[in-house]
Amino acid sequence: MNPVSVDAGAPSGIRRVLDLTIVRIVLALFTTALAGGLAQALVGEVAHRRFHAGWPDACGALAALAGYALYVRVVEQRAVAELGWRGAVAEIAAGLAGGAALVGAVVGSLVLVSIYRIDGVNAAAASGLVAGFAQMMFVGVFEELLMRAVLFRLLERSLGSWAALVISSLLFGLAHLPGNGAGTLALVIAIVAGAFFGAAWLATRRLWLCAALHVGWNFTLGHVFSAAVSGHERTPGLVEGHLQGPDWVTGGAYGLEASVLTLAFLAAAGTWLLAHAISHGHLVAWRSRAATPRPVVAATRAVG
């Protein structure tokens, strides 16, 4: 009888299944969503009438990060470089400031043409800023984990950066359709916003910048300028004002995220980030898995 040669380095059947992109996407989405949602709900029960209102959302965001990290360590069996702490503070600061600046640019432009009129300052809203920030932190971190760290990154693994950017941006846009007053322009802008956050991921190859941009944008829009966020019910913020003008400029019931000015600023910022990513060789060609770039350490170096 002739001996049978066995390749000791060949992956097992389970390993081959776990290497499939669709399987990884499902496992990553499930683990991340379960950890974040469960922690938010449990802490919400415990913290009811005992702790600050922002605790459930903050803990939910941290748990979602932990769930994603657990998936990467167990399934992908690698270090979670995209959540590395070295340079994270700089990227988070740049993202929060950048998101706030973009909203400020949109609102400031509308003030200049007398479409947004400031009525006054709502000092009472200051007491809810911490809880509001925690809420937007959960939304920003959770959505960026699902859309960029999971969907974009794993689609890129098989299809390359461009296809992954298009698909994840389309899905991001569709996910924002249920908002009140959502129409064609709101959908287009949400897709562009998805591409903007995707470009931020590509610029650093890490989560912190794109998540912080998302948080900074939502928080400034809703809790500073009292505008509706993605068509959801408006929350009184620090600055009270009102919009007057055509819906394609004011965004109508959906809010400023359906304004052509938002489209212009997000498109410009996204193009700049994408150009940076391209110039630094951060994009991956179709099926060129071996060429996946390593994460950049800090935003100050990545987008400077």
PDB file of C-alpha atoms in Angstrom:
ATOM      1  CA  MET A   1       0.000   0.000   0.000  1.00  0.00           C
ATOM      2  CA  ASN A   2       1.364   3.391  -0.980  1.00  0.00           C
ATOM      3  CA  PRO A   3       1.520   6.014   1.810  1.00  0.00           C
ATOM      4  CA  VAL A   4      -0.898   8.922   1.516  1.00  0.00           C
ATOM      5  CA  SER A   5       0.680  12.368   1.654  1.00  0.00           C
ATOM      6  CA  VAL A   6      -1.105  14.790   3.976  1.00  0.00           C
ATOM      7  CA  ASP A   7      -0.404  18.529   3.832  1.00  0.00           C
ATOM      8  CA  ALA A   8      -0.117  19.512   7.476  1.00  0.00           C
ATOM      9  CA  GLY A   9      -0.428  23.177   6.531  1.00  0.00           C
ATOM     10  CA  ALA A  10      -3.749  22.793   4.702  1.00  0.00           C
ATOM     11  CA  PRO A  11      -6.647  24.623   6.390  1.00  0.00           C
ATOM     12  CA  SER A  12      -9.376  22.539   7.982  1.00  0.00           C
ATOM     13  CA  GLY A  13     -12.936  22.484   6.686  1.00  0.00           C
ATOM     14  CA  ILE A  14     -14.066  24.826   9.453  1.00  0.00           C
ATOM     15  CA  ARG A  15     -11.200  27.187   8.725  1.00  0.00           C
ATOM     16  CA  ARG A  16     -12.116  27.287   5.032  1.00  0.00           C
ATOM     17  CA  VAL A  17     -15.705  28.163   5.939  1.00  0.00           C
ATOM     18  CA  LEU A  18     -14.549  30.891   8.325  1.00  0.00           C
ATOM     19  CA  ASP A  19     -12.365  32.324   5.569  1.00  0.00           C
ATOM     20  CA  LEU A  20     -15.423  32.993   3.377  1.00  0.00           C
ATOM     21  CA  THR A  21     -16.189  36.710   3.204  1.00  0.00           C
ATOM     22  CA  ILE A  22     -19.950  36.295   3.633  1.00  0.00           C
ATOM     23  CA  VAL A  23     -19.463  34.097   6.707  1.00  0.00           C
ATOM     24  CA  ARG A  24     -17.114  36.625   8.265  1.00  0.00           C
ATOM     25  CA  ILE A  25     -19.538  39.469   7.586  1.00  0.00           C
ATOM     26  CA  VAL A  26     -22.413  37.605   9.246  1.00  0.00           C
ATOM     27  CA  LEU A  27     -20.336  36.609  12.277  1.00  0.00           C
ATOM     28  CA  ALA A  28     -18.846  40.093  12.694  1.00  0.00           C
ATOM     29  CA  LEU A  29     -22.213  41.844  12.384  1.00  0.00           C
ATOM     30  CA  PHE A  30     -23.841  39.429  14.824  1.00  0.00           C
ATOM     31  CA  THR A  31     -21.079  39.635  17.433  1.00  0.00           C
ATOM     32  CA  THR A  32     -20.768  43.421  17.279  1.00  0.00           C
ATOM     33  CA  ALA A  33     -24.513  44.123  17.262  1.00  0.00           C
ATOM     34  CA  LEU A  34     -25.240  41.609  20.018  1.00  0.00           C
ATOM     35  CA  ALA A  35     -22.533  42.966  22.323  1.00  0.00           C
ATOM     36  CA  GLY A  36     -23.491  46.606  21.793  1.00  0.00           C
ATOM     37  CA  GLY A  37     -27.251  46.129  21.951  1.00  0.00           C
ATOM     38  CA  LEU A  38     -27.167  43.793  24.937  1.00  0.00           C
ATOM     39  CA  ALA A  39     -24.876  46.048  26.968  1.00  0.00           C
ATOM     40  CA  GLN A  40     -26.971  49.106  26.185  1.00  0.00           C
ATOM     41  CA  ALA A  41     -30.155  47.330  27.280  1.00  0.00           C
ATOM     42  CA  LEU A  42     -28.701  45.772  30.436  1.00  0.00           C
ATOM     43  CA  VAL A  43     -26.986  48.923  31.646  1.00  0.00           C
ATOM     44  CA  GLY A  44     -30.165  50.826  30.864  1.00  0.00           C
ATOM     45  CA  GLU A  45     -32.064  48.591  33.270  1.00  0.00           C
ATOM     46  CA  VAL A  46     -29.451  48.848  36.017  1.00  0.00           C
ATOM     47  CA  ALA A  47     -28.838  52.572  35.585  1.00  0.00           C
ATOM     48  CA  HIS A  48     -32.518  53.508  35.585  1.00  0.00           C
ATOM     49  CA  ARG A  49     -32.954  56.293  38.172  1.00  0.00           C
ATOM     50  CA  ARG A  50     -29.518  55.586  39.641  1.00  0.00           C
ATOM     51  CA  PHE A  51     -26.859  56.812  37.252  1.00  0.00           C
ATOM     52  CA  HIS A  52     -26.446  59.399  34.546  1.00  0.00           C
ATOM     53  CA  ALA A  53     -28.678  58.964  31.511  1.00  0.00           C
ATOM     54  CA  GLY A  54     -25.658  58.666  29.217  1.00  0.00           C
ATOM     55  CA  TRP A  55     -24.277  55.474  30.773  1.00  0.00           C
ATOM     56  CA  PRO A  56     -26.279  52.943  28.694  1.00  0.00           C
ATOM     57  CA  ASP A  57     -25.178  54.481  25.395  1.00  0.00           C
ATOM     58  CA  ALA A  58     -21.544  54.866  26.469  1.00  0.00           C
ATOM     59  CA  CYS A  59     -21.394  51.272  27.702  1.00  0.00           C
ATOM     60  CA  GLY A  60     -23.130  50.077  24.549  1.00  0.00           C
ATOM     61  CA  ALA A  61     -20.477  51.734  22.387  1.00  0.00           C
ATOM     62  CA  LEU A  62     -17.630  50.227  24.428  1.00  0.00           C
ATOM     63  CA  ALA A  63     -19.261  46.786  24.360  1.00  0.00           C
ATOM     64  CA  ALA A  64     -19.693  46.971  20.581  1.00  0.00           C
ATOM     65  CA  LEU A  65     -15.971  47.708  20.266  1.00  0.00           C
ATOM     66  CA  ALA A  66     -15.205  44.751  22.539  1.00  0.00           C
ATOM     67  CA  GLY A  67     -17.527  42.470  20.568  1.00  0.00           C
ATOM     68  CA  TYR A  68     -15.857  43.429  17.303  1.00  0.00           C
ATOM     69  CA  ALA A  69     -12.391  42.926  18.807  1.00  0.00           C
ATOM     70  CA  LEU A  70     -13.433  39.489  20.080  1.00  0.00           C
ATOM     71  CA  TYR A  71     -14.623  38.509  16.607  1.00  0.00           C
ATOM     72  CA  VAL A  72     -11.327  39.613  15.026  1.00  0.00           C
ATOM     73  CA  ARG A  73      -9.202  37.758  17.568  1.00  0.00           C
ATOM     74  CA  VAL A  74     -11.217  34.522  17.414  1.00  0.00           C
ATOM     75  CA  VAL A  75     -12.270  34.314  13.762  1.00  0.00           C
ATOM     76  CA  GLU A  76      -9.626  36.290  11.865  1.00  0.00           C
ATOM     77  CA  GLN A  77      -6.922  35.360  14.392  1.00  0.00           C
ATOM     78  CA  ARG A  78      -4.953  38.603  14.197  1.00  0.00           C
ATOM     79  CA  ALA A  79      -4.211  41.720  16.180  1.00  0.00           C
ATOM     80  CA  VAL A  80      -7.005  44.315  16.009  1.00  0.00           C
ATOM     81  CA  ALA A  81      -4.822  47.017  14.465  1.00  0.00           C
ATOM     82  CA  GLU A  82      -7.815  49.112  13.395  1.00  0.00           C
ATOM     83  CA  LEU A  83      -8.645  49.641  17.082  1.00  0.00           C
ATOM     84  CA  GLY A  84      -5.079  50.241  18.213  1.00  0.00           C
ATOM     85  CA  TRP A  85      -4.685  52.930  20.880  1.00  0.00           C
ATOM     86  CA  ARG A  86      -1.449  54.435  19.598  1.00  0.00           C
ATOM     87  CA  GLY A  87      -2.451  57.695  17.934  1.00  0.00           C
ATOM     88  CA  ALA A  88      -6.136  57.143  18.719  1.00  0.00           C
ATOM     89  CA  VAL A  89      -6.493  60.340  20.759  1.00  0.00           C
ATOM     90  CA  ALA A  90      -5.218  62.456  17.864  1.00  0.00           C
ATOM     91  CA  GLU A  91      -7.560  60.747  15.401  1.00  0.00           C
ATOM     92  CA  ILE A  92     -10.553  61.096  17.715  1.00  0.00           C
ATOM     93  CA  ALA A  93      -9.808  64.778  18.337  1.00  0.00           C
ATOM     94  CA  ALA A  94      -9.390  65.429  14.608  1.00  0.00           C
ATOM     95  CA  GLY A  95     -12.646  63.631  13.865  1.00  0.00           C
ATOM     96  CA  LEU A  96     -14.720  65.408  16.490  1.00  0.00           C
ATOM     97  CA  ALA A  97     -13.340  68.785  15.426  1.00  0.00           C
ATOM     98  CA  GLY A  98     -13.771  67.965  11.742  1.00  0.00           C
ATOM     99  CA  GLY A  99     -17.379  66.844  12.140  1.00  0.00           C
ATOM    100  CA  ALA A 100     -18.224  69.956  14.150  1.00  0.00           C
ATOM    101  CA  ALA A 101     -16.460  72.187  11.618  1.00  0.00           C
ATOM    102  CA  LEU A 102     -18.400  70.707   8.704  1.00  0.00           C
ATOM    103  CA  VAL A 103     -21.729  71.328  10.436  1.00  0.00           C
ATOM    104  CA  GLY A 104     -20.538  74.822  11.332  1.00  0.00           C
ATOM    105  CA  ALA A 105     -19.688  75.458   7.685  1.00  0.00           C
ATOM    106  CA  VAL A 106     -23.155  74.375   6.542  1.00  0.00           C
ATOM    107  CA  VAL A 107     -24.982  76.396   9.207  1.00  0.00           C
ATOM    108  CA  GLY A 108     -22.690  79.390   8.776  1.00  0.00           C
ATOM    109  CA  SER A 109     -23.352  79.445   5.035  1.00  0.00           C
ATOM    110  CA  LEU A 110     -27.102  79.364   5.665  1.00  0.00           C
ATOM    111  CA  VAL A 111     -26.799  82.198   8.187  1.00  0.00           C
ATOM    112  CA  LEU A 112     -24.939  84.323   5.630  1.00  0.00           C
ATOM    113  CA  VAL A 113     -27.784  83.992   3.124  1.00  0.00           C
ATOM    114  CA  SER A 114     -30.450  84.513   5.838  1.00  0.00           C
ATOM    115  CA  ILE A 115     -31.917  81.014   5.486  1.00  0.00           C
ATOM    116  CA  TYR A 116     -30.961  79.966   9.010  1.00  0.00           C
ATOM    117  CA  ARG A 117     -31.895  82.582  11.579  1.00  0.00           C
ATOM    118  CA  ILE A 118     -30.646  82.319  15.162  1.00  0.00           C
ATOM    119  CA  ASP A 119     -33.370  82.972  17.743  1.00  0.00           C
ATOM    120  CA  GLY A 120     -31.220  82.733  20.854  1.00  0.00           C
ATOM    121  CA  VAL A 121     -29.258  80.514  23.204  1.00  0.00           C
ATOM    122  CA  ASN A 122     -30.998  77.752  25.136  1.00  0.00           C
ATOM    123  CA  ALA A 123     -29.004  77.515  28.372  1.00  0.00           C
ATOM    124  CA  ALA A 124     -31.302  74.780  29.700  1.00  0.00           C
ATOM    125  CA  ALA A 125     -30.001  72.404  27.014  1.00  0.00           C
ATOM    126  CA  ALA A 126     -26.546  72.388  28.641  1.00  0.00           C
ATOM    127  CA  SER A 127     -27.729  69.885  31.250  1.00  0.00           C
ATOM    128  CA  GLY A 128     -28.427  67.317  28.548  1.00  0.00           C
ATOM    129  CA  LEU A 129     -25.189  67.658  26.595  1.00  0.00           C
ATOM    130  CA  VAL A 130     -23.375  64.753  28.256  1.00  0.00           C
ATOM    131  CA  ALA A 131     -26.263  62.358  27.679  1.00  0.00           C
ATOM    132  CA  GLY A 132     -26.628  63.710  24.145  1.00  0.00           C
ATOM    133  CA  PHE A 133     -22.961  63.154  23.413  1.00  0.00           C
ATOM    134  CA  ALA A 134     -23.157  59.608  24.795  1.00  0.00           C
ATOM    135  CA  GLN A 135     -26.136  58.903  22.567  1.00  0.00           C
ATOM    136  CA  MET A 136     -24.323  60.164  19.484  1.00  0.00           C
ATOM    137  CA  MET A 137     -21.200  58.256  20.521  1.00  0.00           C
ATOM    138  CA  PHE A 138     -23.191  55.030  20.501  1.00  0.00           C
ATOM    139  CA  VAL A 139     -24.750  55.815  17.123  1.00  0.00           C
ATOM    140  CA  GLY A 140     -21.466  56.890  15.531  1.00  0.00           C
ATOM    141  CA  VAL A 141     -19.326  54.059  16.890  1.00  0.00           C
ATOM    142  CA  PHE A 142     -21.985  51.406  16.269  1.00  0.00           C
ATOM    143  CA  GLU A 143     -22.713  52.471  12.689  1.00  0.00           C
ATOM    144  CA  GLU A 144     -19.052  52.865  11.777  1.00  0.00           C
ATOM    145  CA  LEU A 145     -18.209  49.452  13.222  1.00  0.00           C
ATOM    146  CA  LEU A 146     -20.948  47.833  11.143  1.00  0.00           C
ATOM    147  CA  MET A 147     -20.540  49.840   7.948  1.00  0.00           C
ATOM    148  CA  ARG A 148     -16.803  50.455   7.774  1.00  0.00           C
ATOM    149  CA  ALA A 149     -14.988  47.994  10.069  1.00  0.00           C
ATOM    150  CA  VAL A 150     -17.193  45.074   9.041  1.00  0.00           C
ATOM    151  CA  LEU A 151     -18.934  45.624   5.694  1.00  0.00           C
ATOM    152  CA  PHE A 152     -16.432  47.872   3.940  1.00  0.00           C
ATOM    153  CA  ARG A 153     -13.317  46.107   5.213  1.00  0.00           C
ATOM    154  CA  LEU A 154     -14.526  42.586   4.503  1.00  0.00           C
ATOM    155  CA  LEU A 155     -16.013  43.453   1.105  1.00  0.00           C
ATOM    156  CA  GLU A 156     -12.721  45.121   0.223  1.00  0.00           C
ATOM    157  CA  ARG A 157     -10.998  41.835   1.021  1.00  0.00           C
ATOM    158  CA  SER A 158     -12.714  40.212  -1.984  1.00  0.00           C
ATOM    159  CA  LEU A 159     -13.763  43.073  -4.254  1.00  0.00           C
ATOM    160  CA  GLY A 160     -11.184  45.798  -3.709  1.00  0.00           C
ATOM    161  CA  SER A 161     -11.544  49.296  -2.292  1.00  0.00           C
ATOM    162  CA  TRP A 162     -13.654  50.916  -5.011  1.00  0.00           C
ATOM    163  CA  ALA A 163     -16.370  48.266  -5.116  1.00  0.00           C
ATOM    164  CA  ALA A 164     -16.442  48.061  -1.316  1.00  0.00           C
ATOM    165  CA  LEU A 165     -16.780  51.849  -1.093  1.00  0.00           C
ATOM    166  CA  VAL A 166     -19.695  51.901  -3.547  1.00  0.00           C
ATOM    167  CA  ILE A 167     -21.571  48.992  -1.945  1.00  0.00           C
ATOM    168  CA  SER A 168     -21.107  50.118   1.665  1.00  0.00           C
ATOM    169  CA  SER A 169     -22.078  53.700   0.774  1.00  0.00           C
ATOM    170  CA  LEU A 170     -25.259  52.523  -0.955  1.00  0.00           C
ATOM    171  CA  LEU A 171     -26.183  50.391   2.055  1.00  0.00           C
ATOM    172  CA  PHE A 172     -25.470  53.313   4.392  1.00  0.00           C
ATOM    173  CA  GLY A 173     -27.766  55.515   2.324  1.00  0.00           C
ATOM    174  CA  LEU A 174     -30.575  52.958   2.244  1.00  0.00           C
ATOM    175  CA  ALA A 175     -30.301  52.485   6.015  1.00  0.00           C
ATOM    176  CA  HIS A 176     -31.148  56.183   6.460  1.00  0.00           C
ATOM    177  CA  LEU A 177     -34.266  56.141   4.264  1.00  0.00           C
ATOM    178  CA  PRO A 178     -36.783  55.545   7.094  1.00  0.00           C
ATOM    179  CA  GLY A 179     -36.231  59.081   8.436  1.00  0.00           C
ATOM    180  CA  ASN A 180     -39.136  61.539   8.337  1.00  0.00           C
ATOM    181  CA  GLY A 181     -39.210  63.469   5.064  1.00  0.00           C
ATOM    182  CA  ALA A 182     -36.595  61.303   3.354  1.00  0.00           C
ATOM    183  CA  GLY A 183     -36.605  61.788  -0.406  1.00  0.00           C
ATOM    184  CA  THR A 184     -34.302  61.431  -3.382  1.00  0.00           C
ATOM    185  CA  LEU A 185     -31.963  64.239  -2.320  1.00  0.00           C
ATOM    186  CA  ALA A 186     -31.755  62.892   1.249  1.00  0.00           C
ATOM    187  CA  LEU A 187     -30.877  59.447  -0.128  1.00  0.00           C
ATOM    188  CA  VAL A 188     -28.178  60.847  -2.415  1.00  0.00           C
ATOM    189  CA  ILE A 189     -26.642  62.850   0.430  1.00  0.00           C
ATOM    190  CA  ALA A 190     -26.722  59.839   2.770  1.00  0.00           C
ATOM    191  CA  ILE A 191     -24.865  57.824   0.124  1.00  0.00           C
ATOM    192  CA  VAL A 192     -22.304  60.619  -0.221  1.00  0.00           C
ATOM    193  CA  ALA A 193     -22.000  60.699   3.583  1.00  0.00           C
ATOM    194  CA  GLY A 194     -21.292  56.965   3.498  1.00  0.00           C
ATOM    195  CA  ALA A 195     -18.545  57.567   0.949  1.00  0.00           C
ATOM    196  CA  PHE A 196     -17.187  60.399   3.113  1.00  0.00           C
ATOM    197  CA  PHE A 197     -16.907  58.143   6.164  1.00  0.00           C
ATOM    198  CA  GLY A 198     -15.475  55.399   3.965  1.00  0.00           C
ATOM    199  CA  ALA A 199     -12.821  57.809   2.719  1.00  0.00           C
ATOM    200  CA  ALA A 200     -11.980  58.650   6.340  1.00  0.00           C
ATOM    201  CA  TRP A 201     -11.476  54.934   7.003  1.00  0.00           C
ATOM    202  CA  LEU A 202      -9.238  54.651   3.945  1.00  0.00           C
ATOM    203  CA  ALA A 203      -7.197  57.672   5.025  1.00  0.00           C
ATOM    204  CA  THR A 204      -6.147  55.981   8.264  1.00  0.00           C
ATOM    205  CA  ARG A 205      -7.139  52.321   7.885  1.00  0.00           C
ATOM    206  CA  ARG A 206      -8.549  52.593  11.408  1.00  0.00           C
ATOM    207  CA  LEU A 207     -11.919  53.212  13.051  1.00  0.00           C
ATOM    208  CA  TRP A 208     -11.205  56.269  15.180  1.00  0.00           C
ATOM    209  CA  LEU A 209     -11.254  59.056  12.595  1.00  0.00           C
ATOM    210  CA  CYS A 210     -14.411  57.999  10.752  1.00  0.00           C
ATOM    211  CA  ALA A 211     -16.287  57.217  13.979  1.00  0.00           C
ATOM    212  CA  ALA A 212     -15.298  60.537  15.565  1.00  0.00           C
ATOM    213  CA  LEU A 213     -16.317  62.443  12.419  1.00  0.00           C
ATOM    214  CA  HIS A 214     -19.700  60.733  12.622  1.00  0.00           C
ATOM    215  CA  VAL A 215     -20.104  61.554  16.317  1.00  0.00           C
ATOM    216  CA  GLY A 216     -18.933  65.151  15.878  1.00  0.00           C
ATOM    217  CA  TRP A 217     -21.310  65.698  12.967  1.00  0.00           C
ATOM    218  CA  ASN A 218     -24.400  64.258  14.677  1.00  0.00           C
ATOM    219  CA  PHE A 219     -23.745  65.900  18.044  1.00  0.00           C
ATOM    220  CA  THR A 220     -23.118  69.368  16.622  1.00  0.00           C
ATOM    221  CA  LEU A 221     -26.081  69.149  14.275  1.00  0.00           C
ATOM    222  CA  GLY A 222     -28.593  67.942  16.842  1.00  0.00           C
ATOM    223  CA  HIS A 223     -27.394  69.115  20.251  1.00  0.00           C
ATOM    224  CA  VAL A 224     -25.706  72.383  19.324  1.00  0.00           C
ATOM    225  CA  PHE A 225     -27.823  73.711  16.439  1.00  0.00           C
ATOM    226  CA  SER A 226     -31.107  71.969  17.354  1.00  0.00           C
ATOM    227  CA  ALA A 227     -31.520  70.477  13.875  1.00  0.00           C
ATOM    228  CA  ALA A 228     -33.162  67.167  13.022  1.00  0.00           C
ATOM    229  CA  VAL A 229     -30.637  64.358  12.532  1.00  0.00           C
ATOM    230  CA  SER A 230     -31.436  61.994   9.645  1.00  0.00           C
ATOM    231  CA  GLY A 231     -35.131  62.807   9.814  1.00  0.00           C
ATOM    232  CA  HIS A 232     -35.521  61.936  13.494  1.00  0.00           C
ATOM    233  CA  GLU A 233     -37.399  64.126  15.941  1.00  0.00           C
ATOM    234  CA  ARG A 234     -35.658  67.414  16.590  1.00  0.00           C
ATOM    235  CA  THR A 235     -34.016  67.871  20.021  1.00  0.00           C
ATOM    236  CA  PRO A 236     -33.652  71.358  21.571  1.00  0.00           C
ATOM    237  CA  GLY A 237     -29.952  72.231  21.527  1.00  0.00           C
ATOM    238  CA  LEU A 238     -27.748  75.051  22.727  1.00  0.00           C
ATOM    239  CA  VAL A 239     -28.575  77.305  19.788  1.00  0.00           C
ATOM    240  CA  GLU A 240     -32.221  77.807  18.891  1.00  0.00           C
ATOM    241  CA  GLY A 241     -32.975  78.879  15.356  1.00  0.00           C
ATOM    242  CA  HIS A 242     -35.319  78.373  12.443  1.00  0.00           C
ATOM    243  CA  LEU A 243     -34.930  77.710   8.746  1.00  0.00           C
ATOM    244  CA  GLN A 244     -36.816  79.464   5.982  1.00  0.00           C
ATOM    245  CA  GLY A 245     -36.379  78.716   2.316  1.00  0.00           C
ATOM    246  CA  PRO A 246     -36.840  75.960  -0.265  1.00  0.00           C
ATOM    247  CA  ASP A 247     -36.550  72.356   0.916  1.00  0.00           C
ATOM    248  CA  TRP A 248     -33.576  71.654  -1.347  1.00  0.00           C
ATOM    249  CA  VAL A 249     -31.630  74.232   0.677  1.00  0.00           C
ATOM    250  CA  THR A 250     -33.104  73.749   4.164  1.00  0.00           C
ATOM    251  CA  GLY A 251     -33.536  69.976   3.917  1.00  0.00           C
ATOM    252  CA  GLY A 252     -37.226  70.177   4.770  1.00  0.00           C
ATOM    253  CA  ALA A 253     -38.576  67.768   7.393  1.00  0.00           C
ATOM    254  CA  TYR A 254     -35.523  65.519   7.068  1.00  0.00           C
ATOM    255  CA  GLY A 255     -33.215  68.263   8.335  1.00  0.00           C
ATOM    256  CA  LEU A 256     -29.997  69.820   7.099  1.00  0.00           C
ATOM    257  CA  GLU A 257     -28.699  66.424   5.989  1.00  0.00           C
ATOM    258  CA  ALA A 258     -31.004  66.798   2.969  1.00  0.00           C
ATOM    259  CA  SER A 259     -29.612  70.227   2.016  1.00  0.00           C
ATOM    260  CA  VAL A 260     -27.528  70.753  -1.109  1.00  0.00           C
ATOM    261  CA  LEU A 261     -25.022  72.643   1.037  1.00  0.00           C
ATOM    262  CA  THR A 262     -24.462  69.498   3.089  1.00  0.00           C
ATOM    263  CA  LEU A 263     -23.972  67.592  -0.154  1.00  0.00           C
ATOM    264  CA  ALA A 264     -21.369  70.113  -1.318  1.00  0.00           C
ATOM    265  CA  PHE A 265     -19.355  70.164   1.911  1.00  0.00           C
ATOM    266  CA  LEU A 266     -19.410  66.387   2.430  1.00  0.00           C
ATOM    267  CA  ALA A 267     -18.448  65.756  -1.187  1.00  0.00           C
ATOM    268  CA  ALA A 268     -15.537  68.202  -0.949  1.00  0.00           C
ATOM    269  CA  ALA A 269     -14.269  66.780   2.350  1.00  0.00           C
ATOM    270  CA  GLY A 270     -14.704  63.207   1.153  1.00  0.00           C
ATOM    271  CA  THR A 271     -12.816  63.929  -2.066  1.00  0.00           C
ATOM    272  CA  TRP A 272      -9.928  65.394  -0.073  1.00  0.00           C
ATOM    273  CA  LEU A 273      -9.744  62.365   2.215  1.00  0.00           C
ATOM    274  CA  LEU A 274      -9.985  59.971  -0.714  1.00  0.00           C
ATOM    275  CA  ALA A 275      -7.251  61.810  -2.604  1.00  0.00           C
ATOM    276  CA  HIS A 276      -5.052  61.479   0.468  1.00  0.00           C
ATOM    277  CA  ALA A 277      -5.753  57.754   0.687  1.00  0.00           C
ATOM    278  CA  ILE A 278      -4.940  57.265  -3.000  1.00  0.00           C
ATOM    279  CA  SER A 279      -1.731  59.288  -2.838  1.00  0.00           C
ATOM    280  CA  HIS A 280      -0.535  57.225   0.123  1.00  0.00           C
ATOM    281  CA  GLY A 281      -1.331  53.895  -1.508  1.00  0.00           C
ATOM    282  CA  HIS A 282      -4.085  52.926   0.921  1.00  0.00           C
ATOM    283  CA  LEU A 283      -6.480  51.519  -1.678  1.00  0.00           C
ATOM    284  CA  VAL A 284      -6.622  47.798  -2.468  1.00  0.00           C
ATOM    285  CA  ALA A 285      -7.052  46.463  -5.989  1.00  0.00           C
ATOM    286  CA  TRP A 286      -9.688  43.852  -6.770  1.00  0.00           C
ATOM    287  CA  ARG A 287      -8.711  40.479  -5.291  1.00  0.00           C
ATOM    288  CA  SER A 288      -5.302  41.832  -4.279  1.00  0.00           C
ATOM    289  CA  ARG A 289      -5.610  40.636  -0.689  1.00  0.00           C
ATOM    290  CA  ALA A 290      -1.885  40.491  -0.086  1.00  0.00           C
ATOM    291  CA  ALA A 291      -1.633  44.202  -0.841  1.00  0.00           C
ATOM    292  CA  THR A 292      -3.898  45.326   2.005  1.00  0.00           C
ATOM    293  CA  PRO A 293      -2.128  48.315   3.617  1.00  0.00           C
ATOM    294  CA  ARG A 294      -1.345  48.406   7.289  1.00  0.00           C
ATOM    295  CA  PRO A 295      -3.254  50.919   9.426  1.00  0.00           C
ATOM    296  CA  VAL A 296      -1.722  54.362   9.747  1.00  0.00           C
ATOM    297  CA  VAL A 297      -0.739  55.241  13.315  1.00  0.00           C
ATOM    298  CA  ALA A 298      -2.167  58.729  13.737  1.00  0.00           C
ATOM    299  CA  ALA A 299      -4.586  61.031  11.980  1.00  0.00           C
ATOM    300  CA  THR A 300      -2.170  63.929  12.241  1.00  0.00           C
ATOM    301  CA  ARG A 301       0.147  61.990   9.958  1.00  0.00           C
ATOM    302  CA  ALA A 302      -2.576  60.308   7.950  1.00  0.00           C
ATOM    303  CA  VAL A 303      -4.507  63.367   6.875  1.00  0.00           C
ATOM    304  CA  GLY A 304      -1.902  66.070   7.202  1.00  0.00           C
TER     305      GLY A 304
END
